[in-house]
XYZ file of C-alpha atoms in Angstrom:
459
model
C 0.000 0.000 0.000
C 2.795 2.405 0.948
C 4.713 1.546 -2.205
C 1.613 2.247 -4.274
C 1.142 5.661 -2.626
C 4.804 6.521 -3.140
C 4.624 5.512 -6.815
C 1.507 7.634 -7.293
C 3.222 10.626 -5.672
C 6.271 10.263 -7.904
C 4.069 10.033 -11.008
C 2.123 13.166 -10.034
C 5.369 15.058 -9.473
C 6.742 14.001 -12.839
C 3.554 15.131 -14.587
C 3.560 18.546 -12.891
C 7.248 19.189 -13.622
C 7.816 21.690 -16.437
C 10.885 21.534 -18.657
C 11.528 24.711 -20.617
C 13.819 25.763 -23.430
C 14.515 29.402 -24.154
C 12.427 29.318 -27.342
C 9.469 27.761 -25.510
C 9.675 30.409 -22.792
C 9.680 33.227 -25.366
C 6.754 31.672 -27.275
C 4.693 31.441 -24.078
C 5.500 35.061 -23.188
C 4.435 36.313 -26.624
C 1.092 34.627 -26.083
C 0.394 35.188 -22.376
C 2.540 38.072 -21.055
C 0.214 40.642 -19.454
C 2.269 43.696 -20.420
C 2.257 42.610 -24.041
C -1.493 41.954 -23.922
C -2.036 45.507 -22.643
C 0.049 46.821 -25.555
C -2.079 44.859 -28.014
C -5.213 46.409 -26.504
C -3.717 49.836 -27.270
C -3.405 48.776 -30.907
C -7.075 47.762 -30.942
C -8.014 51.149 -29.446
C -6.219 52.969 -32.276
C -7.820 50.654 -34.820
C -11.340 51.438 -33.624
C -10.558 55.160 -33.388
C -9.660 54.976 -37.074
C -12.780 52.943 -37.916
C -14.973 55.352 -35.934
C -13.531 58.377 -37.740
C -14.382 56.758 -41.086
C -18.026 57.438 -40.236
C -17.611 61.109 -41.198
C -17.214 60.031 -44.846
C -20.633 58.367 -44.940
C -24.166 59.794 -44.910
C -25.513 60.543 -41.452
C -28.992 59.035 -40.977
C -31.211 59.672 -37.965
C -34.743 58.760 -36.906
C -36.785 60.674 -34.333
C -40.330 60.527 -32.978
C -41.742 63.390 -30.912
C -45.045 64.284 -29.291
C -45.598 68.020 -28.849
C -48.496 70.134 -27.565
C -48.556 73.922 -27.490
C -50.820 76.993 -27.449
C -48.247 79.277 -29.108
C -50.095 80.597 -32.166
C -47.431 79.975 -34.864
C -46.724 76.426 -33.733
C -50.350 75.591 -33.015
C -51.308 76.639 -36.560
C -48.254 74.836 -38.015
C -49.291 71.586 -36.274
C -52.715 71.814 -37.985
C -51.172 72.668 -41.340
C -48.788 69.670 -41.087
C -51.717 67.335 -40.441
C -53.852 69.009 -43.141
C -56.500 69.908 -40.545
C -56.341 73.729 -40.721
C -59.812 75.299 -41.280
C -60.513 79.025 -41.606
C -63.836 80.706 -40.600
C -66.100 80.870 -43.616
C -68.162 84.033 -44.536
C -71.849 83.824 -43.824
C -72.561 85.618 -47.131
C -70.610 87.018 -50.032
C -71.597 90.556 -49.092
C -69.061 93.116 -47.977
C -70.261 92.842 -44.417
C -70.045 89.032 -44.509
C -66.528 89.086 -45.913
C -65.439 91.692 -43.353
C -66.825 89.564 -40.522
C -64.990 86.495 -41.887
C -61.721 88.377 -42.020
C -62.207 89.571 -38.436
C -62.842 85.994 -37.277
C -59.763 84.790 -39.217
C -57.686 87.487 -37.528
C -58.964 86.400 -34.111
C -58.216 82.776 -35.017
C -54.592 83.554 -36.021
C -54.038 85.487 -32.796
C -55.580 82.816 -30.586
C -55.844 79.417 -32.308
C -55.904 77.554 -29.016
C -53.783 74.558 -28.096
C -52.926 71.827 -30.576
C -50.779 68.706 -30.558
C -48.808 66.617 -33.026
C -47.034 63.275 -33.340
C -43.993 63.731 -35.608
C -41.981 60.779 -36.991
C -38.933 62.179 -38.853
C -36.249 60.492 -40.977
C -33.270 62.780 -41.675
C -30.208 62.260 -43.852
C -27.132 64.424 -44.405
C -24.592 63.579 -47.110
C -21.110 65.169 -47.105
C -20.104 66.310 -50.595
C -16.834 68.133 -49.917
C -15.428 68.991 -46.471
C -12.362 70.989 -47.441
C -10.051 67.998 -46.969
C -10.588 68.021 -43.202
C -11.997 64.526 -42.907
C -9.733 62.689 -45.376
C -6.521 64.238 -44.056
C -7.525 63.597 -40.455
C -8.445 60.018 -41.429
C -4.968 59.494 -42.892
C -3.521 60.809 -39.644
C -5.631 58.336 -37.636
C -4.476 55.492 -39.866
C -0.815 56.426 -39.353
C -1.389 56.601 -35.576
C -2.797 53.071 -35.722
C 0.185 51.932 -37.784
C 2.594 53.591 -35.324
C 0.899 51.834 -32.405
C 1.259 48.472 -34.196
C 4.973 49.170 -34.615
C 5.238 50.065 -30.923
C 3.502 46.795 -30.044
C 6.013 44.932 -32.221
C 8.832 46.702 -30.396
C 7.239 45.824 -27.055
C 7.189 42.157 -28.153
C 10.935 42.419 -28.836
C 11.507 43.988 -25.407
C 9.464 41.271 -23.704
C 11.378 38.580 -25.597
C 14.652 40.185 -24.499
C 13.505 40.399 -20.866
C 12.386 36.757 -20.917
C 15.709 35.693 -22.446
C 17.652 37.741 -19.894
C 15.638 36.241 -17.016
C 16.134 32.778 -18.503
C 19.894 33.411 -18.563
C 19.786 34.716 -14.992
C 18.144 31.461 -13.998
C 20.849 29.462 -15.780
C 23.456 31.632 -14.042
C 21.821 30.986 -10.670
C 21.775 27.270 -11.520
C 25.487 27.464 -12.395
C 26.149 29.255 -9.083
C 24.382 26.453 -7.192
C 26.510 23.913 -9.054
C 29.678 25.878 -8.243
C 28.861 26.031 -4.519
C 28.023 22.331 -4.450
C 31.375 21.543 -6.086
C 33.065 23.807 -3.534
C 31.254 21.994 -0.716
C 32.545 18.654 -1.989
C 36.111 20.018 -2.173
C 35.979 21.503 1.326
C 34.363 18.348 2.715
C 37.301 16.407 1.335
C 39.732 18.868 2.951
C 37.842 18.542 6.229
C 38.089 14.767 6.059
C 41.869 14.920 5.453
C 42.507 17.512 8.209
C 40.334 15.609 10.671
C 42.250 12.405 10.043
C 45.586 14.238 10.364
C 44.450 15.893 13.600
C 43.440 12.539 15.049
C 46.886 11.235 14.074
C 48.575 14.220 15.739
C 49.858 15.593 12.431
C 47.610 18.706 12.366
C 46.632 21.390 14.828
C 43.153 21.750 16.219
C 43.131 25.315 14.871
C 43.564 23.872 11.353
C 40.464 21.763 11.866
C 38.515 24.799 13.088
C 39.622 26.883 10.093
C 38.363 24.274 7.653
C 35.055 23.960 9.546
C 34.550 27.722 9.437
C 35.284 27.785 5.716
C 32.883 24.873 5.177
C 30.089 26.804 6.939
C 30.733 29.898 4.829
C 30.484 27.817 1.636
C 27.249 26.265 2.955
C 25.845 29.766 3.428
C 26.806 30.674 -0.152
C 25.162 27.496 -1.361
C 21.947 28.423 0.440
C 22.112 31.926 -1.042
C 22.601 30.491 -4.538
C 19.590 28.188 -4.109
C 17.429 31.123 -2.999
C 18.599 33.175 -5.979
C 17.662 30.287 -8.273
C 14.201 30.079 -6.690
C 13.611 33.821 -7.143
C 14.876 33.729 -10.746
C 12.449 30.925 -11.616
C 9.643 32.828 -9.904
C 10.484 35.927 -11.972
C 10.431 33.859 -15.162
C 7.021 32.409 -14.285
C 5.717 35.942 -13.657
C 6.884 37.089 -17.099
C 5.154 34.101 -18.676
C 1.993 34.778 -16.621
C 2.085 31.275 -15.158
C 1.426 30.190 -11.596
C 4.179 27.589 -11.588
C 5.956 26.231 -8.551
C 9.643 27.220 -9.075
C 10.735 23.836 -7.786
C 8.855 22.130 -10.621
C 10.551 24.178 -13.390
C 13.622 22.742 -15.111
C 15.451 24.832 -17.676
C 17.195 23.285 -20.654
C 20.233 25.137 -21.892
C 23.786 26.212 -21.157
C 25.585 29.513 -20.838
C 27.837 29.761 -23.901
C 29.775 32.848 -24.937
C 29.532 33.660 -28.696
C 32.784 34.062 -30.602
C 34.270 37.604 -30.786
C 34.917 37.343 -34.536
C 31.196 36.816 -35.273
C 30.136 39.696 -32.999
C 32.679 42.049 -34.541
C 31.611 41.100 -38.052
C 27.925 41.866 -37.349
C 28.416 45.041 -35.309
C 28.468 47.559 -38.198
C 25.516 45.877 -39.884
C 23.519 46.037 -36.661
C 24.418 49.702 -36.261
C 23.064 50.559 -39.715
C 19.916 48.517 -39.244
C 19.129 50.023 -35.832
C 19.018 53.691 -36.878
C 17.032 52.943 -40.048
C 14.640 50.122 -39.223
C 14.065 49.662 -35.492
C 10.339 49.415 -34.841
C 10.000 52.277 -32.344
C 11.978 54.610 -34.633
C 9.672 53.696 -37.512
C 6.725 54.456 -35.208
C 8.153 57.925 -34.548
C 8.464 58.517 -38.289
C 4.833 57.476 -38.778
C 3.872 59.853 -35.960
C 5.615 62.729 -37.759
C 3.743 61.890 -40.977
C 0.450 61.792 -39.027
C 1.082 65.281 -37.615
C 1.590 66.613 -41.161
C -1.804 65.251 -42.182
C -3.384 66.775 -39.077
C -1.929 70.150 -40.089
C -3.576 69.845 -43.519
C -6.873 68.855 -41.855
C -6.695 71.895 -39.560
C -6.023 74.309 -42.440
C -9.127 72.784 -44.066
C -11.260 74.398 -41.372
C -10.890 77.675 -43.283
C -12.559 76.136 -46.356
C -16.334 75.722 -46.856
C -18.221 72.457 -46.326
C -20.678 71.353 -49.023
C -23.463 69.010 -47.941
C -26.736 67.595 -49.254
C -29.618 66.927 -46.884
C -33.113 65.568 -46.797
C -35.979 65.053 -44.333
C -39.176 62.994 -44.443
C -41.926 63.453 -41.819
C -45.089 61.531 -40.920
C -47.684 63.385 -38.820
C -50.768 62.752 -36.712
C -52.551 64.925 -34.164
C -54.686 62.304 -32.449
C -52.843 59.113 -31.493
C -49.569 57.213 -31.820
C -48.810 55.452 -35.094
C -51.871 56.673 -36.975
C -50.296 58.949 -39.575
C -52.607 61.127 -41.642
C -50.116 63.402 -43.437
C -46.508 63.583 -44.594
C -43.942 66.035 -45.950
C -40.387 66.108 -47.237
C -37.506 68.557 -47.612
C -34.383 68.160 -49.760
C -31.548 70.542 -50.518
C -27.872 71.293 -50.830
C -25.851 73.926 -49.064
C -22.543 75.121 -47.775
C -21.218 76.104 -44.383
C -18.247 78.426 -44.200
C -16.728 79.548 -40.957
C -15.149 82.861 -41.909
C -13.541 83.650 -38.566
C -12.874 81.398 -35.566
C -10.772 83.658 -33.359
C -7.555 82.228 -34.900
C -8.339 78.882 -33.289
C -7.277 76.796 -36.311
C -4.227 79.014 -36.887
C -2.973 78.414 -33.343
C -3.818 74.715 -33.568
C -1.542 74.466 -36.620
C 1.223 76.213 -34.667
C 0.738 73.649 -31.873
C 1.033 70.819 -34.406
C 4.242 72.336 -35.775
C 5.680 72.268 -32.257
C 4.516 68.657 -31.938
C 6.352 67.861 -35.164
C 9.533 69.493 -33.820
C 9.175 67.490 -30.606
C 8.870 64.182 -32.483
C 11.790 64.997 -34.785
C 13.954 65.919 -31.793
C 12.901 62.712 -30.027
C 13.768 60.719 -33.156
C 17.197 62.362 -33.434
C 17.909 61.742 -29.745
C 16.708 58.127 -30.010
C 18.965 57.436 -32.993
C 21.986 58.868 -31.192
C 21.046 56.979 -28.025
C 20.763 53.712 -29.949
C 24.224 54.177 -31.431
C 25.577 54.733 -27.929
C 23.723 51.725 -26.477
C 24.997 49.493 -29.276
C 28.571 50.627 -28.700
C 28.211 50.117 -24.951
C 26.729 46.631 -25.411
C 29.596 45.732 -27.748
C 32.193 46.928 -25.216
C 30.383 45.115 -22.400
C 30.544 41.952 -24.486
C 34.290 42.397 -25.051
C 34.841 42.933 -21.320
C 32.719 39.916 -20.387
C 34.507 37.697 -22.906
C 37.917 38.790 -21.578
C 36.790 38.028 -18.019
C 35.478 34.646 -19.146
C 38.854 33.727 -20.678
C 40.603 35.000 -17.531
C 38.312 32.915 -15.292
C 38.988 29.787 -17.367
C 42.735 30.317 -16.940
C 42.328 30.962 -13.210
C 40.370 27.737 -12.755
C 43.015 25.634 -14.474
C 45.801 27.276 -12.479
C 43.901 27.067 -9.189
C 43.158 23.363 -9.718
C 46.842 22.666 -10.323
C 47.861 24.768 -7.321
C 45.319 22.973 -5.147
C 46.810 19.590 -6.064
C 50.302 20.796 -5.192
C 49.411 22.554 -1.932
C 47.155 19.660 -0.882
C 49.967 17.181 -1.365
C 52.416 19.461 0.502
C 49.953 19.890 3.365
C 49.603 16.133 3.781
C 53.393 15.972 4.078
C 53.466 18.796 6.626
C 55.204 21.186 4.192
C 52.313 23.688 3.846
C 49.916 25.432 6.210
C 46.162 25.023 6.232
C 45.927 28.746 5.493
C 47.767 28.155 2.215
C 45.416 25.300 1.321
C 42.269 27.322 2.044
C 43.695 30.298 0.197
C 44.102 28.231 -2.967
C 40.633 26.711 -2.473
C 39.198 30.221 -2.176
C 40.915 31.194 -5.416
C 39.379 28.177 -7.170
C 35.883 28.875 -5.799
C 36.125 32.539 -6.734
C 37.273 31.664 -10.256
C 34.297 29.332 -10.691
C 31.897 32.102 -9.680
C 33.707 34.579 -11.922
C 33.355 32.221 -14.873
C 29.601 31.852 -14.305
C 29.250 35.627 -13.904
C 31.323 36.307 -17.029
C 29.295 33.802 -19.053
C 26.056 35.462 -17.961
C 27.425 38.948 -18.703
C 28.683 37.770 -22.081
C 25.298 36.348 -23.052
C 23.423 39.377 -21.729
C 25.649 41.823 -23.637
C 25.204 39.736 -26.796
C 21.417 39.734 -26.398
C 21.419 43.450 -25.601
C 23.415 44.125 -28.779
C 20.783 42.462 -30.955
C 17.836 43.827 -28.974
C 19.141 47.391 -29.193
C 19.490 46.919 -32.949
C 15.922 45.561 -33.197
C 17.170 42.155 -34.365
C 16.455 40.093 -31.245
C 14.587 37.417 -33.238
C 17.798 36.484 -35.054
C 19.290 35.096 -31.830
C 16.034 33.658 -30.470
C 15.147 31.427 -33.435
């Protein structure tokens, strides 16, 4: 029974364990990362702003239904005329006196027709003929804003991919640090075993044994720190991927490898050219500048007349809802021309010119900043690669020194301080190699991300 429970537990653990490659992690982030989803919603907002603005190009159709009652003479008479129910007083005879009396009664009727009511169902249409270029130029500006937002979303995807890759590498670095501390623990445990045996044989001092124990505890503390760093790194990766994974169930596939300097040097100038011409956020800025130019044209169009056609169709009744007894229509064409607006459009154009200067200045600064960031990333890579080669040399030398000093210590020709000093050098070199490998990879990724070519190294 116990064996069955244990087997079931092991199977459940193996099912819940998640093994990730860098490409898989990036693919998950592109699909589920919350920051990237928010950026995509911004694109949809711009899309629907553009679609909504298109409505100004189409006829505007409206339907209304009103009930009105009034005793104001003009409107009361108009209600009766609309329903074809207006009746004038008729003369009692065709004599002069009869006609005079009829006119007096008509006059009294016009001055006091009493209250009347109407039900008015109206269908109205307005068709834009020419709007001075305001709508079409503004529509082009909205389209370019949408396009710029799509480019910014693409750039955000690159940034997210870079952040995921960097966090993935941090996790591999933390894993390498754990491995380095565990190797150091094994080495120090071996030293402790040798010193303990020598102390029991009277060939070593008790202080030597204490020194090794103290060093062993310090390495244990570093090992615990490295494990905690690995846990946090995995947690950070799960957050980026928007997954509620247990860090202990995540296993990363991959190694920290430093790319060759010759390849990086060969691509550097190409990346520099590509970055200032084709990086997504720079292209978005250029689209923004083009949009502002269209908005300027649209604003100048406010000083031109608008030509429209319009029409109305009414159904009337003065007794009850839905029982129409009369109808009427109106059609026409016309123009509207705002001759003076207090220089509102003029100042709006000046504002847009300042906006254009702002975007051009931002673009110039961004291009110069990208060149600097690329150069810095390249130099950081060179530094990291040099440190990696140095750490490799240190490890080889420290291993050889440790063999020699260890053998001399066993023969009583070296002090425990000398042995621990060499062990410290070896442990430090191992950490330096892991750090240099991480820095080398990060600088390499940063180089391609700054250039807007991150997908080339994340295939």
